[in-house]
Tab-separated table of C-alpha atoms in Angstrom:
chain	number	residue	atom	x	y	z
A	1	MET	CA	0.000	0.000	0.000
A	2	ALA	CA	2.804	2.445	0.827
A	3	GLU	CA	4.395	1.990	-2.587
A	4	GLU	CA	1.091	2.846	-4.276
A	5	TYR	CA	0.996	6.240	-2.561
A	6	VAL	CA	4.667	7.018	-3.002
A	7	SER	CA	4.651	6.249	-6.708
A	8	ALA	CA	1.236	7.763	-7.497
A	9	PRO	CA	1.466	11.139	-9.192
A	10	GLN	CA	-0.233	13.964	-7.291
A	11	SER	CA	-1.356	11.752	-4.433
A	12	ASN	CA	-3.075	13.545	-1.547
A	13	CYS	CA	-2.283	12.872	2.094
A	14	ALA	CA	-3.457	14.227	5.427
A	15	MET	CA	-0.899	14.175	8.237
A	16	LEU	CA	-2.096	14.147	11.844
A	17	VAL	CA	-0.201	14.312	15.115
A	18	VAL	CA	-1.848	12.758	18.174
A	19	ASP	CA	-0.613	13.131	21.732
A	20	VAL	CA	-1.822	12.322	25.239
A	21	ASP	CA	-2.981	15.377	27.176
A	22	ASP	CA	-1.256	15.799	30.538
A	23	PHE	CA	0.916	12.736	29.954
A	24	LYS	CA	3.709	13.961	32.262
A	25	ARG	CA	1.160	14.399	35.061
A	26	ILE	CA	-0.177	10.891	34.395
A	27	ASN	CA	3.341	9.437	34.638
A	28	ASP	CA	4.135	11.470	37.767
A	29	THR	CA	0.849	10.639	39.485
A	30	CYS	CA	0.163	7.064	38.375
A	31	GLY	CA	3.671	5.839	37.574
A	32	HIS	CA	5.435	4.844	34.380
A	33	PHE	CA	3.796	1.416	34.308
A	34	ILE	CA	0.394	3.077	33.858
A	35	GLY	CA	1.858	5.584	31.388
A	36	ASP	CA	3.225	2.706	29.298
A	37	ARG	CA	-0.152	0.992	29.436
A	38	ILE	CA	-1.862	4.148	28.158
A	39	ILE	CA	0.657	4.507	25.309
A	40	LYS	CA	0.147	0.870	24.265
A	41	GLU	CA	-3.626	1.178	24.423
A	42	LEU	CA	-3.610	4.384	22.371
A	43	GLY	CA	-1.322	2.760	19.806
A	44	GLY	CA	-3.797	-0.097	19.439
A	45	ILE	CA	-6.729	2.303	19.120
A	46	LEU	CA	-4.928	4.291	16.413
A	47	GLU	CA	-3.931	1.165	14.529
A	48	GLU	CA	-7.490	-0.140	14.574
A	49	ALA	CA	-9.027	3.218	13.620
A	50	VAL	CA	-6.679	3.840	10.692
A	51	GLU	CA	-7.628	0.436	9.220
A	52	ASP	CA	-6.771	0.400	5.527
A	53	ILE	CA	-6.891	4.167	4.926
A	54	GLY	CA	-3.335	4.981	5.976
A	55	TYR	CA	-0.610	4.436	8.537
A	56	ALA	CA	-0.099	5.200	12.218
A	57	GLY	CA	3.108	5.061	14.227
A	58	ARG	CA	4.655	6.312	17.435
A	59	MET	CA	7.044	9.219	17.023
A	60	GLY	CA	8.241	9.069	20.623
A	61	GLY	CA	7.099	9.915	24.118
A	62	ASP	CA	3.354	10.420	23.943
A	63	GLU	CA	3.248	11.497	20.284
A	64	PHE	CA	1.935	9.485	17.362
A	65	SER	CA	1.724	10.393	13.696
A	66	VAL	CA	-1.000	9.309	11.325
A	67	CYS	CA	-0.858	9.590	7.550
A	68	ILE	CA	-4.101	9.149	5.635
A	69	CYS	CA	-3.820	9.007	1.869
A	70	GLY	CA	-6.147	9.175	-1.086
A	71	ALA	CA	-8.235	11.634	-3.052
A	72	ASP	CA	-10.705	11.929	-0.169
A	73	CYS	CA	-8.059	12.076	2.575
A	74	CYS	CA	-9.575	15.131	4.284
A	75	GLU	CA	-12.952	13.448	4.735
A	76	LYS	CA	-11.228	10.258	5.897
A	77	ALA	CA	-9.095	12.250	8.361
A	78	ILE	CA	-12.193	13.873	9.873
A	79	ALA	CA	-13.907	10.489	10.233
A	80	PHE	CA	-10.699	9.064	11.754
A	81	CYS	CA	-10.549	11.872	14.333
A	82	MET	CA	-14.165	11.243	15.313
A	83	ARG	CA	-13.428	7.519	15.776
A	84	ILE	CA	-10.430	8.353	17.986
A	85	LYS	CA	-12.455	10.842	20.012
A	86	ASP	CA	-15.171	8.244	20.607
A	87	ALA	CA	-12.686	5.455	21.374
A	88	THR	CA	-10.767	7.489	23.960
A	89	LYS	CA	-13.717	9.306	25.552
A	90	GLY	CA	-13.818	7.045	28.596
A	91	GLY	CA	-10.071	6.997	29.211
A	92	VAL	CA	-8.257	3.787	30.087
A	93	GLU	CA	-10.177	1.268	32.156
A	94	GLY	CA	-9.041	1.237	35.755
A	95	VAL	CA	-6.919	4.392	35.482
A	96	THR	CA	-7.911	7.599	37.243
A	97	TYR	CA	-5.715	10.617	37.868
């Protein structure tokens, strides 16, 4: 799939950056074990939400990048953001800070 987008002339892509709000406070309050759990859970949520419309990866710390490609990438990016918002609305089960 990546080669299709790289070699396609005039391909459109939307680039998103996702991070965890107050992540330092989460690590300081709940510990790094919980912080790692949150990062892993968010990575799984992003991977599932991006499905076959693009790519998601961790840049470092609490930051992830998402690249959504195709002629309708803006509409797909908006739908992706709504899925992420819904999926993370309740936080991580068992974690309060």
